Short mmCIF file of C-alpha atoms and ligand atoms in Angstrom, two decimals:
data_model
loop_
_atom_site.label_atom_id
_atom_site.label_comp_id
_atom_site.label_asym_id
_atom_site.label_seq_id
_atom_site.Cartn_x
_atom_site.Cartn_y
_atom_site.Cartn_z
CA MET A 1 0.00 0.00 0.00
CA LYS A 2 1.48 3.35 -1.05
CA LYS A 3 0.87 6.34 1.13
CA ILE A 4 0.30 9.71 -0.50
CA LEU A 5 -0.20 13.06 1.20
CA PHE A 6 -1.81 15.93 -0.66
CA ALA A 7 -0.71 19.31 0.68
CA ALA A 8 -2.87 22.19 -0.46
CA SER A 9 -4.04 25.63 0.63
CA GLU A 10 -7.66 25.04 -0.36
CA CYS A 11 -9.87 22.02 -0.80
CA VAL A 12 -13.59 21.36 -1.34
CA PRO A 13 -15.90 21.09 0.51
CA PHE A 14 -14.00 22.94 3.24
CA ILE A 15 -12.63 26.05 1.58
CA LYS A 16 -12.54 27.20 -2.05
CA THR A 17 -11.48 30.20 -4.08
CA GLY A 18 -10.92 28.46 -7.43
CA GLY A 19 -10.21 25.24 -9.28
CA LEU A 20 -7.34 24.17 -7.02
CA ALA A 21 -9.91 23.43 -4.30
CA ASP A 22 -11.94 21.29 -6.69
CA VAL A 23 -8.87 19.26 -7.61
CA ALA A 24 -7.57 18.83 -4.04
CA GLY A 25 -11.02 17.72 -2.88
CA SER A 26 -12.11 15.48 -5.73
CA LEU A 27 -8.95 13.76 -6.99
CA PRO A 28 -8.00 11.94 -3.73
CA LYS A 29 -11.29 10.02 -3.87
CA CYS A 30 -10.45 8.61 -7.28
CA PHE A 31 -7.39 6.52 -6.50
CA ASP A 32 -7.45 2.77 -6.25
CA LYS A 33 -8.06 2.26 -2.53
CA GLU A 34 -6.49 -1.18 -2.57
CA TYR A 35 -3.09 0.23 -3.49
CA PHE A 36 -3.14 3.85 -2.40
CA ASP A 37 -3.85 5.45 0.95
CA VAL A 38 -4.30 9.10 0.00
CA ARG A 39 -4.81 11.73 2.69
CA VAL A 40 -5.00 15.50 2.50
CA ILE A 41 -3.54 18.22 4.71
CA LEU A 42 -4.63 21.85 4.66
CA PRO A 43 -4.80 24.83 7.03
CA LYS A 44 -7.70 25.17 9.42
CA TYR A 45 -9.09 28.53 8.39
CA SER A 46 -11.45 30.36 10.70
CA CYS A 47 -13.44 31.33 7.59
CA MET A 48 -14.35 27.70 6.92
CA LYS A 49 -18.04 26.90 7.13
CA ASP A 50 -19.18 26.14 10.70
CA GLU A 51 -20.79 22.90 9.57
CA PHE A 52 -17.25 21.59 8.95
CA LYS A 53 -15.38 23.39 11.71
CA ASP A 54 -17.72 21.86 14.27
CA LYS A 55 -16.92 18.36 13.07
CA LEU A 56 -13.13 18.55 13.28
CA VAL A 57 -11.61 16.24 15.85
CA TYR A 58 -8.52 17.11 17.87
CA ASN A 59 -5.61 14.83 17.02
CA ASN A 60 -2.59 16.41 18.69
CA HIS A 61 -0.51 19.53 19.15
CA PHE A 62 3.13 20.45 19.55
CA TYR A 63 5.51 23.40 19.30
CA MET A 64 7.70 23.84 16.25
CA ASP A 65 10.83 25.87 15.85
CA LEU A 66 10.66 28.24 12.88
CA ALA A 67 13.36 30.86 12.31
CA GLY A 68 14.18 31.01 15.99
CA LYS A 69 10.59 31.15 17.22
CA SER A 70 8.64 28.40 18.90
CA LEU A 71 5.21 28.17 17.26
CA TYR A 72 2.06 26.27 18.13
CA VAL A 73 0.97 23.58 15.67
CA GLY A 74 -2.43 22.03 16.29
CA ILE A 75 -3.61 19.05 14.28
CA LEU A 76 -7.28 18.41 13.74
CA GLU A 77 -8.77 15.77 11.54
CA MET A 78 -11.93 14.68 9.87
CA GLU A 79 -13.01 11.88 7.63
CA TYR A 80 -15.12 12.94 4.68
CA ASP A 81 -16.30 10.80 1.77
CA GLY A 82 -13.86 8.07 2.80
CA ILE A 83 -10.80 10.36 2.87
CA THR A 84 -8.85 11.50 5.94
CA PHE A 85 -8.27 15.23 6.02
CA TYR A 86 -5.80 16.83 8.43
CA PHE A 87 -5.99 20.49 9.35
CA ILE A 88 -3.09 22.54 10.67
CA ASP A 89 -4.42 24.79 13.37
CA ASN A 90 -2.84 28.08 14.34
CA GLU A 91 -5.16 30.98 15.04
CA TYR A 92 -2.46 33.57 14.62
CA TYR A 93 -2.02 32.65 10.97
CA PHE A 94 -5.31 31.31 9.71
CA THR A 95 -7.88 33.89 10.79
CA GLY A 96 -9.55 36.38 8.50
CA GLU A 97 -12.51 36.41 6.15
CA LYS A 98 -10.70 34.83 3.22
CA PRO A 99 -7.83 32.38 2.86
CA TYR A 100 -5.70 34.82 0.86
CA GLY A 101 -5.21 38.57 1.07
CA ASP A 102 -2.04 40.50 1.61
CA ILE A 103 0.75 38.69 -0.26
CA LEU A 104 3.48 39.20 2.33
CA TRP A 105 1.26 37.90 5.10
CA ASP A 106 0.28 34.98 2.86
CA ILE A 107 3.94 34.17 2.27
CA GLU A 108 4.59 34.06 6.00
CA LYS A 109 1.48 31.91 6.60
CA TYR A 110 2.34 29.32 3.99
CA ILE A 111 5.99 29.09 5.01
CA TYR A 112 4.66 28.19 8.44
CA PHE A 113 2.15 25.75 6.89
CA SER A 114 4.83 24.04 4.79
CA LYS A 115 7.13 23.41 7.72
CA ALA A 116 4.28 22.56 10.09
CA LEU A 117 2.81 19.90 7.83
CA LEU A 118 6.18 18.15 7.55
CA SER A 119 6.73 18.39 11.29
CA ALA A 120 3.28 16.92 11.92
CA LEU A 121 3.91 13.65 10.06
CA PRO A 122 5.60 11.66 12.85
CA VAL A 123 3.05 13.05 15.30
CA ILE A 124 0.09 11.72 13.29
CA ASP A 125 2.14 8.62 12.52
CA PHE A 126 1.71 8.88 8.78
CA ARG A 127 4.84 8.51 6.70
CA PRO A 128 3.88 9.22 3.10
CA ASP A 129 5.85 7.70 0.26
CA VAL A 130 5.02 10.79 -1.76
CA ILE A 131 4.00 14.28 -0.74
CA HIS A 132 2.00 15.83 -3.53
CA CYS A 133 2.33 19.62 -3.31
CA HIS A 134 0.04 22.08 -5.02
CA ASP A 135 1.05 25.58 -6.12
CA TRP A 136 3.35 28.15 -4.51
CA GLN A 137 1.79 27.89 -1.06
CA THR A 138 3.47 24.50 -0.63
CA GLY A 139 6.63 25.37 -2.59
CA LEU A 140 8.89 25.09 0.44
CA VAL A 141 7.78 21.54 1.28
CA PRO A 142 10.26 19.89 -1.15
CA VAL A 143 12.94 22.33 0.02
CA TYR A 144 12.53 21.71 3.76
CA LEU A 145 12.22 18.01 3.04
CA LYS A 146 15.66 17.93 1.43
CA ASP A 147 17.08 20.24 4.09
CA SER A 148 16.86 20.00 7.88
CA PHE A 149 14.29 17.18 7.88
CA GLN A 150 16.94 14.83 6.52
CA GLN A 151 18.49 14.80 9.99
CA ASN A 152 15.60 12.57 11.02
CA GLN A 153 15.49 9.09 9.53
CA PHE A 154 11.69 9.22 9.41
CA TYR A 155 11.90 11.47 6.35
CA TRP A 156 14.51 9.56 4.39
CA GLY A 157 13.26 8.56 0.99
CA ILE A 158 10.02 10.55 1.03
CA LYS A 159 9.48 11.80 -2.53
CA SER A 160 7.72 14.99 -3.58
CA VAL A 161 5.63 16.03 -6.56
CA MET A 162 4.94 19.67 -7.34
CA THR A 163 1.82 20.39 -9.35
CA ILE A 164 1.52 23.76 -11.04
CA HIS A 165 -2.09 24.92 -11.16
CA ASN A 166 -1.13 28.44 -12.05
CA LEU A 167 2.41 29.59 -12.78
CA LYS A 168 1.44 33.22 -12.43
CA PHE A 169 1.38 33.02 -8.64
CA GLN A 170 4.81 32.25 -7.23
CA GLY A 171 5.11 33.70 -3.74
CA THR A 172 7.94 36.13 -4.35
CA TRP A 173 9.47 38.66 -1.95
CA ASP A 174 12.90 39.98 -1.12
CA ILE A 175 15.50 37.46 -0.04
CA LYS A 176 16.14 39.01 3.35
CA THR A 177 12.50 38.78 4.40
CA ILE A 178 11.94 35.25 3.10
CA GLN A 179 15.17 34.05 4.61
CA ALA A 180 14.18 35.51 7.96
CA MET A 181 10.73 33.93 7.78
CA SER A 182 11.83 30.52 6.59
CA GLY A 183 15.04 30.11 8.55
CA LEU A 184 16.68 28.57 5.47
CA PRO A 185 20.45 29.07 5.15
CA ASP A 186 22.22 31.28 2.56
CA TYR A 187 22.92 28.17 0.52
CA TYR A 188 19.39 28.28 -0.95
CA PHE A 189 19.30 31.93 -1.97
CA VAL A 190 21.26 31.70 -5.21
CA PRO A 191 20.05 31.81 -8.83
CA ASP A 192 19.90 28.04 -9.38
CA LYS A 193 17.80 27.59 -6.23
CA LEU A 194 15.27 29.99 -4.67
CA GLU A 195 16.67 33.25 -6.01
CA PHE A 196 14.65 34.83 -8.77
CA ASN A 197 15.59 38.20 -10.26
CA LYS A 198 17.33 39.09 -6.99
CA ASP A 199 14.24 38.13 -4.95
CA ALA A 200 13.28 34.81 -3.37
CA ASN A 201 10.57 32.69 -4.92
CA LEU A 202 8.79 29.91 -3.01
CA LEU A 203 7.33 28.15 -6.04
CA LYS A 204 10.74 28.09 -7.65
CA GLY A 205 12.07 26.27 -4.59
CA GLY A 206 9.44 23.60 -5.10
CA LEU A 207 10.16 23.35 -8.81
CA VAL A 208 13.90 22.97 -8.24
CA TYR A 209 13.65 20.40 -5.43
CA ALA A 210 10.55 18.32 -6.27
CA ASP A 211 11.26 14.85 -7.63
CA ALA A 212 8.62 15.35 -10.32
CA ILE A 213 6.65 18.30 -11.65
CA THR A 214 3.22 18.13 -13.18
CA THR A 215 0.83 20.67 -14.49
CA VAL A 216 -2.86 20.40 -15.27
CA SER A 217 -2.92 19.98 -19.06
CA ASN A 218 -0.57 18.89 -21.82
CA THR A 219 -0.77 22.16 -23.71
CA TYR A 220 0.05 24.21 -20.60
CA ALA A 221 3.01 21.89 -19.94
CA GLU A 222 4.35 22.93 -23.36
CA GLU A 223 3.34 26.58 -23.07
CA ILE A 224 5.19 27.22 -19.82
CA LYS A 225 8.47 26.37 -21.52
CA THR A 226 8.00 29.52 -23.62
CA PRO A 227 8.55 33.13 -22.51
CA PHE A 228 4.95 34.21 -23.16
CA TYR A 229 3.44 31.73 -20.67
CA GLY A 230 6.54 30.98 -18.62
CA GLU A 231 6.22 33.87 -16.13
CA ASN A 232 10.03 34.19 -16.16
CA LEU A 233 10.40 30.56 -15.13
CA ASP A 234 10.38 29.19 -18.68
CA GLY A 235 14.14 28.60 -18.48
CA LEU A 236 13.69 26.42 -15.40
CA MET A 237 10.76 24.64 -17.06
CA ARG A 238 12.96 23.83 -20.04
CA ALA A 239 15.79 22.72 -17.79
CA ARG A 240 13.46 20.37 -15.95
CA GLN A 241 11.43 19.25 -18.94
CA ASN A 242 12.27 15.60 -18.40
CA SER A 243 10.65 15.78 -14.97
CA LEU A 244 7.65 17.80 -16.17
CA ARG A 245 4.45 16.37 -17.54
CA GLY A 246 0.87 17.46 -18.12
CA ILE A 247 -2.04 15.54 -16.60
CA VAL A 248 -5.38 17.07 -17.45
CA ASN A 249 -7.84 17.75 -14.63
CA GLY A 250 -11.15 16.01 -14.25
CA ILE A 251 -14.23 17.04 -12.30
CA ASP A 252 -16.31 15.28 -9.69
CA TYR A 253 -18.94 13.44 -11.72
CA THR A 254 -21.15 12.96 -8.66
CA ASP A 255 -21.26 16.59 -7.58
CA TYR A 256 -21.59 17.76 -11.17
CA ASN A 257 -24.29 15.55 -12.57
CA PRO A 258 -27.28 17.16 -14.32
CA GLU A 259 -29.33 14.05 -13.69
CA THR A 260 -29.10 14.20 -9.89
CA ASP A 261 -27.93 17.75 -9.07
CA LYS A 262 -30.13 19.08 -6.28
CA LEU A 263 -29.05 22.66 -6.85
CA ILE A 264 -30.70 23.00 -10.26
CA THR A 265 -34.36 23.54 -11.11
CA LYS A 266 -34.94 20.62 -13.44
CA ASN A 267 -32.75 17.55 -13.75
CA PHE A 268 -31.92 16.28 -17.22
CA ASN A 269 -29.65 13.88 -19.03
CA ALA A 270 -28.13 13.23 -22.43
CA LYS A 271 -31.39 11.72 -23.69
CA ASN A 272 -33.95 14.28 -22.55
CA PHE A 273 -31.98 17.54 -22.55
CA ARG A 274 -33.86 18.78 -25.62
CA LYS A 275 -37.03 19.09 -23.56
CA GLU A 276 -35.82 19.41 -20.01
CA LYS A 277 -32.68 21.57 -19.98
CA ILE A 278 -34.62 24.59 -21.20
CA LYS A 279 -36.68 24.62 -18.00
CA ASN A 280 -33.53 25.61 -16.15
CA LYS A 281 -33.14 28.54 -18.53
CA THR A 282 -36.66 29.87 -18.10
CA ALA A 283 -36.39 29.52 -14.31
CA LEU A 284 -33.11 31.43 -14.30
CA GLN A 285 -34.50 34.16 -16.59
CA LYS A 286 -37.28 34.63 -14.07
CA GLU A 287 -34.99 34.55 -11.05
CA LEU A 288 -32.55 37.07 -12.51
CA GLY A 289 -35.13 39.38 -14.07
CA LEU A 290 -34.15 38.76 -17.68
CA GLU A 291 -36.63 38.75 -20.52
CA GLN A 292 -38.52 35.46 -20.24
CA ASN A 293 -38.11 33.79 -23.58
CA PRO A 294 -37.09 30.15 -23.83
CA LYS A 295 -35.82 30.68 -27.37
CA THR A 296 -33.22 33.32 -26.55
CA MET A 297 -29.67 32.02 -26.54
CA MET A 298 -28.24 32.37 -23.04
CA ILE A 299 -24.46 32.62 -22.59
CA GLY A 300 -22.91 32.06 -19.17
CA ILE A 301 -19.73 33.10 -17.39
CA VAL A 302 -18.70 31.73 -13.98
CA SER A 303 -15.24 32.95 -13.08
CA ARG A 304 -12.74 34.75 -10.97
CA LEU A 305 -12.82 38.21 -12.56
CA THR A 306 -9.12 38.59 -13.39
CA ASP A 307 -6.97 39.40 -16.43
CA GLN A 308 -6.24 35.69 -16.88
CA LYS A 309 -9.79 34.97 -17.96
CA GLY A 310 -9.89 37.25 -21.00
CA PHE A 311 -12.30 39.90 -19.74
CA ASP A 312 -10.46 42.60 -21.66
CA LEU A 313 -11.70 40.99 -24.86
CA ILE A 314 -15.25 40.91 -23.54
CA ALA A 315 -15.12 44.51 -22.33
CA TYR A 316 -13.92 45.59 -25.75
CA VAL A 317 -16.90 44.20 -27.68
CA MET A 318 -19.58 44.18 -25.00
CA ASP A 319 -21.71 46.86 -26.70
CA GLU A 320 -21.57 45.05 -30.01
CA LEU A 321 -22.35 41.71 -28.40
CA CYS A 322 -25.37 43.19 -26.65
CA GLN A 323 -26.88 44.18 -30.02
CA ASP A 324 -27.29 40.48 -30.75
CA GLY A 325 -30.23 38.33 -29.75
CA ILE A 326 -28.54 36.87 -26.70
CA GLN A 327 -28.60 37.02 -22.94
CA LEU A 328 -25.41 37.09 -20.86
CA VAL A 329 -25.36 35.78 -17.29
CA VAL A 330 -22.23 36.46 -15.27
CA LEU A 331 -21.28 35.10 -11.85
CA GLY A 332 -17.96 36.15 -10.41
CA THR A 333 -15.87 38.30 -8.12
CA GLY A 334 -12.42 39.77 -8.47
CA ASP A 335 -10.87 42.89 -9.97
CA GLU A 336 -13.04 45.92 -9.43
CA LYS A 337 -12.66 47.08 -13.01
CA TYR A 338 -14.34 43.91 -14.29
CA GLU A 339 -16.94 43.85 -11.54
CA ASN A 340 -17.93 47.40 -12.46
CA MET A 341 -17.78 46.69 -16.18
CA PHE A 342 -20.39 43.97 -15.82
CA ARG A 343 -22.49 46.04 -13.41
CA HIS A 344 -22.49 48.84 -15.99
CA TYR A 345 -23.73 46.59 -18.81
CA ASP A 346 -26.31 45.04 -16.51
CA TRP A 347 -27.66 48.55 -15.97
CA LYS A 348 -27.42 49.48 -19.65
CA TYR A 349 -28.96 46.28 -21.06
CA ASN A 350 -31.08 45.32 -18.13
CA ASP A 351 -33.19 42.59 -19.71
CA LYS A 352 -30.21 41.05 -21.51
CA VAL A 353 -27.32 41.12 -19.08
CA SER A 354 -27.31 39.85 -15.51
CA ALA A 355 -24.21 40.62 -13.44
CA ASN A 356 -24.04 38.61 -10.25
CA ILE A 357 -21.01 39.90 -8.44
CA TYR A 358 -20.74 37.39 -5.62
CA TYR A 359 -19.64 33.85 -4.91
CA SER A 360 -22.30 31.16 -4.86
CA GLU A 361 -22.02 27.45 -5.40
CA PRO A 362 -25.78 26.99 -6.01
CA MET A 363 -25.91 29.85 -8.52
CA SER A 364 -22.91 28.42 -10.39
CA HIS A 365 -24.72 25.11 -10.84
CA LYS A 366 -27.86 26.89 -12.03
CA ILE A 367 -25.83 28.73 -14.65
CA TYR A 368 -24.02 25.60 -15.89
CA ALA A 369 -27.43 23.90 -16.21
CA ALA A 370 -29.41 26.78 -17.69
CA CYS A 371 -27.16 28.32 -20.33
CA ASP A 372 -26.90 27.32 -23.96
CA ALA A 373 -23.27 28.36 -24.23
CA PHE A 374 -20.41 29.21 -21.86
CA LEU A 375 -17.84 31.88 -22.67
CA MET A 376 -14.22 31.47 -21.53
CA PRO A 377 -11.82 33.45 -23.74
CA SER A 378 -8.83 33.10 -21.39
CA LEU A 379 -5.49 34.79 -21.97
CA PHE A 380 -3.97 31.68 -20.41
CA GLU A 381 -5.62 28.69 -18.76
CA PRO A 382 -3.60 25.93 -17.08
CA CYS A 383 -6.60 23.63 -17.31
CA GLY A 384 -9.93 25.24 -16.54
CA LEU A 385 -12.73 23.35 -14.89
CA SER A 386 -15.67 25.57 -15.81
CA GLN A 387 -15.63 24.40 -19.42
CA LEU A 388 -15.65 20.78 -18.19
CA MET A 389 -18.64 21.52 -15.99
CA SER A 390 -20.33 23.17 -18.97
CA LEU A 391 -19.71 20.16 -21.21
CA ARG A 392 -21.19 17.92 -18.53
CA TYR A 393 -24.38 20.04 -18.45
CA GLY A 394 -24.68 20.26 -22.23
CA THR A 395 -23.68 23.92 -22.24
CA VAL A 396 -21.52 24.51 -25.29
CA PRO A 397 -18.16 26.13 -24.45
CA ILE A 398 -16.82 29.03 -26.50
CA VAL A 399 -13.12 29.27 -25.66
CA ARG A 400 -9.76 30.54 -26.72
CA GLU A 401 -7.38 27.80 -27.78
CA THR A 402 -4.96 27.92 -24.90
CA GLY A 403 -3.84 25.50 -22.18
CA GLY A 404 -6.48 23.08 -20.98
CA LEU A 405 -9.19 24.80 -23.01
CA LYS A 406 -7.42 23.65 -26.15
CA ASP A 407 -7.07 20.12 -24.80
CA THR A 408 -10.67 19.68 -23.67
CA VAL A 409 -12.87 21.56 -26.15
CA GLU A 410 -12.93 20.23 -29.67
CA PRO A 411 -13.97 22.95 -32.13
CA TYR A 412 -17.14 22.40 -34.12
CA ASN A 413 -16.50 21.36 -37.69
CA GLU A 414 -19.66 21.78 -39.75
CA TYR A 415 -18.31 19.73 -42.67
CA GLU A 416 -17.38 16.71 -40.66
CA GLY A 417 -20.09 17.02 -38.04
CA THR A 418 -17.61 16.88 -35.17
CA GLY A 419 -16.76 19.01 -32.18
CA THR A 420 -18.04 19.87 -28.72
CA GLY A 421 -17.67 23.65 -28.72
CA PHE A 422 -16.37 26.74 -30.48
CA SER A 423 -12.89 28.15 -30.30
CA PHE A 424 -10.60 30.84 -31.66
CA THR A 425 -6.85 31.17 -31.74
CA ASN A 426 -5.62 34.70 -31.18
CA TYR A 427 -6.14 36.93 -28.18
CA ASN A 428 -8.21 39.32 -30.22
CA ALA A 429 -11.65 40.72 -29.40
CA GLN A 430 -12.94 40.71 -32.98
CA GLU A 431 -11.91 37.10 -33.39
CA MET A 432 -13.78 36.23 -30.23
CA LEU A 433 -16.86 38.16 -31.37
CA LYS A 434 -16.81 36.41 -34.71
CA THR A 435 -16.70 33.05 -32.97
CA VAL A 436 -19.56 33.92 -30.62
CA ARG A 437 -21.58 35.04 -33.64
CA TYR A 438 -20.81 31.81 -35.46
CA ALA A 439 -22.16 29.96 -32.43
CA GLU A 440 -25.27 32.18 -32.45
CA GLN A 441 -25.83 31.36 -36.10
CA VAL A 442 -25.66 27.62 -35.49
CA TYR A 443 -27.88 27.97 -32.44
CA TYR A 444 -30.59 29.94 -34.24
CA ASP A 445 -30.41 28.62 -37.80
CA LYS A 446 -29.29 25.01 -37.38
CA LYS A 447 -30.86 23.83 -34.17
CA ARG A 448 -30.42 20.17 -35.04
CA GLU A 449 -26.71 20.69 -35.57
CA TRP A 450 -26.53 22.58 -32.28
CA ASN A 451 -28.22 19.74 -30.46
CA LYS A 452 -25.73 17.31 -31.94
CA ILE A 453 -22.92 19.43 -30.52
CA VAL A 454 -24.66 19.15 -27.16
CA ASP A 455 -24.96 15.37 -27.65
CA ARG A 456 -21.23 15.11 -28.24
CA ALA A 457 -20.40 17.46 -25.36
CA MET A 458 -22.46 15.42 -22.91
CA ALA A 459 -20.95 12.16 -24.18
CA LYS A 460 -17.40 13.26 -23.30
CA ASP A 461 -15.82 11.79 -20.20
CA PHE A 462 -13.97 14.30 -18.06
CA SER A 463 -14.33 12.37 -14.84
CA TRP A 464 -11.08 11.72 -12.98
CA SER A 465 -10.68 8.09 -14.00
CA SER A 466 -8.00 8.33 -16.67
CA SER A 467 -6.09 11.20 -15.03
CA ALA A 468 -6.11 9.55 -11.60
CA ALA A 469 -4.54 6.51 -13.29
CA GLN A 470 -1.77 8.73 -14.64
CA TYR A 471 -1.04 10.12 -11.16
CA GLN A 472 -0.95 6.55 -9.84
CA GLU A 473 1.62 5.66 -12.47
CA LEU A 474 3.68 8.65 -11.46
CA TYR A 475 3.55 7.71 -7.76
CA ASP A 476 4.50 4.13 -8.63
CA TRP A 477 7.42 5.30 -10.69
CA LEU A 478 8.64 7.61 -7.92
CA ALA A 479 8.31 5.43 -4.87
P1 ADP B 1 -9.58 28.99 -11.68
O1 ADP B 1 -9.10 27.91 -10.80
O2 ADP B 1 -8.52 29.63 -12.49
O3 ADP B 1 -10.42 30.00 -10.96
P2 ADP B 1 -11.20 26.89 -12.93
O4 ADP B 1 -12.06 26.90 -14.13
O5 ADP B 1 -10.19 25.82 -12.84
O6 ADP B 1 -10.55 28.32 -12.80
O7 ADP B 1 -12.07 26.70 -11.62
C1 ADP B 1 -12.96 27.66 -11.16
C2 ADP B 1 -13.89 27.02 -10.15
O8 ADP B 1 -14.43 28.04 -9.32
C3 ADP B 1 -15.08 26.34 -10.80
O9 ADP B 1 -15.50 25.29 -9.95
C4 ADP B 1 -16.12 27.46 -10.84
O10 ADP B 1 -17.43 26.96 -10.91
C5 ADP B 1 -15.84 28.12 -9.51
N1 ADP B 1 -16.21 29.54 -9.40
C6 ADP B 1 -15.55 30.63 -9.88
N2 ADP B 1 -16.17 31.77 -9.54
C7 ADP B 1 -17.25 31.42 -8.83
C8 ADP B 1 -18.32 32.15 -8.19
N3 ADP B 1 -18.37 33.49 -8.22
N4 ADP B 1 -19.27 31.44 -7.53
C9 ADP B 1 -19.22 30.09 -7.50
N5 ADP B 1 -18.26 29.36 -8.07
C10 ADP B 1 -17.29 30.00 -8.72
C1 GLC B 2 -5.79 27.15 -11.52
C2 GLC B 2 -5.96 27.45 -12.99
C3 GLC B 2 -7.05 26.65 -13.66
C4 GLC B 2 -7.06 25.20 -13.21
C5 GLC B 2 -7.10 25.15 -11.69
C6 GLC B 2 -7.10 23.74 -11.15
O1 GLC B 2 -6.54 27.96 -10.71
O2 GLC B 2 -6.15 28.82 -13.22
O3 GLC B 2 -6.90 26.71 -15.06
O4 GLC B 2 -8.16 24.51 -13.75
O5 GLC B 2 -5.99 25.80 -11.15
O6 GLC B 2 -5.99 23.00 -11.59
#
């Protein structure tokens, strides 16, 4: 039996800001339980829902030395859906309304988390064969593991995997501060280790010291070796290309199932969507105060409102788009400029645009179920889960061909009768508009063709099964 520990800063159902939480919460369930004992460790945030906080069970506590200070490390645990989750408890670090905020404070928090989770292993008596780290917040785990922890035999031979969910976020600050916070010796703060343009970079530490690196799609694995997508780490990505591979994300096919989803108005499946899916649209039109017309093409967006997601393209052609016979439903929070942009168009085209500037799991499901199409014109997209959720609910994705979007959405080909969505190549607003209008044309003028696209979209399998098998292979190869 191989033991695997997932270390992550967010994880469904406990705490979520984006797709990382979906992956950390849904992937561990999908491994072969006969051969793999997979557990998850994350911080115990005070902003977690009470329904979960109340169920955490005290496991242990101890004091850990970090950069000359002695710090409390509490360990709580909970079993959920057959998986053991451990929570690192320290109220000094993990209070606040959201998991992330000020970057310097976040850096300090996750340095503590990285060392604390390693220190906790003998205490909980779990010696993983592989620690699977996710994103910059756990970047120091492979570094600490190869450093002072080697003085203790318990840690000998533990392997680490670093998965890049988003290369843009790296946890970078000046060397002096990070050295003082982490207690790591000078040895690490040089250009072939943690140093990065004269600063220190936590993710880079993980990428240098992990035994294997993965990212969440094949295309992104290639893209990050180039300067445009490489976020100044493309050189390192090229240097480590033999240890780097792409494994595309899946989604939880139980939570995201139009046939059983309790959060949507009317359940439907691949056979009856022609009659039933539309009831979700009319219900949502009513709920959001849009013109109530089952025939109108409804386009959805569920997203963090950041540059990454291509909102500059949308902003650029929003007036033109709103001249068309469509409705646009947006759910998201993030940069104020995009929040206000959507609020403005909601006001200007009140019966056509609905801007929902908040975070809501139930509303996201309603949108995936109700819309005809889903717009995701990302500037870059390591994988993207929203388009997978859309495919599952027969909502046709319109995407830019980048990262995981390129790997998971097959463009409609009217001559061959293939494809599950619509896509365009260049980061160009007119190109996007043209593609949306092509989709409109198929939707309105060739309904049977449109429904066949939906058929093919719903027939795709983006559950975790094949990707979980690839992670298993990787673990087997490592340890
Ligand atoms: P990213 O991780 O870059 O944000 P993904 O597409 O991988 O993008 O994952 C986003 C996840 O967050 C999806 O599960 C999506 O439904 C969810 N999500 C994003 N914004 C919201 C919101 N405002 N309310 C509810 N869910 C949201
Ligand atoms: C990141 C990426 C997104 C990916 C998610 C889960 O947040 O932006 O593309 O799907 O992580 O891997």
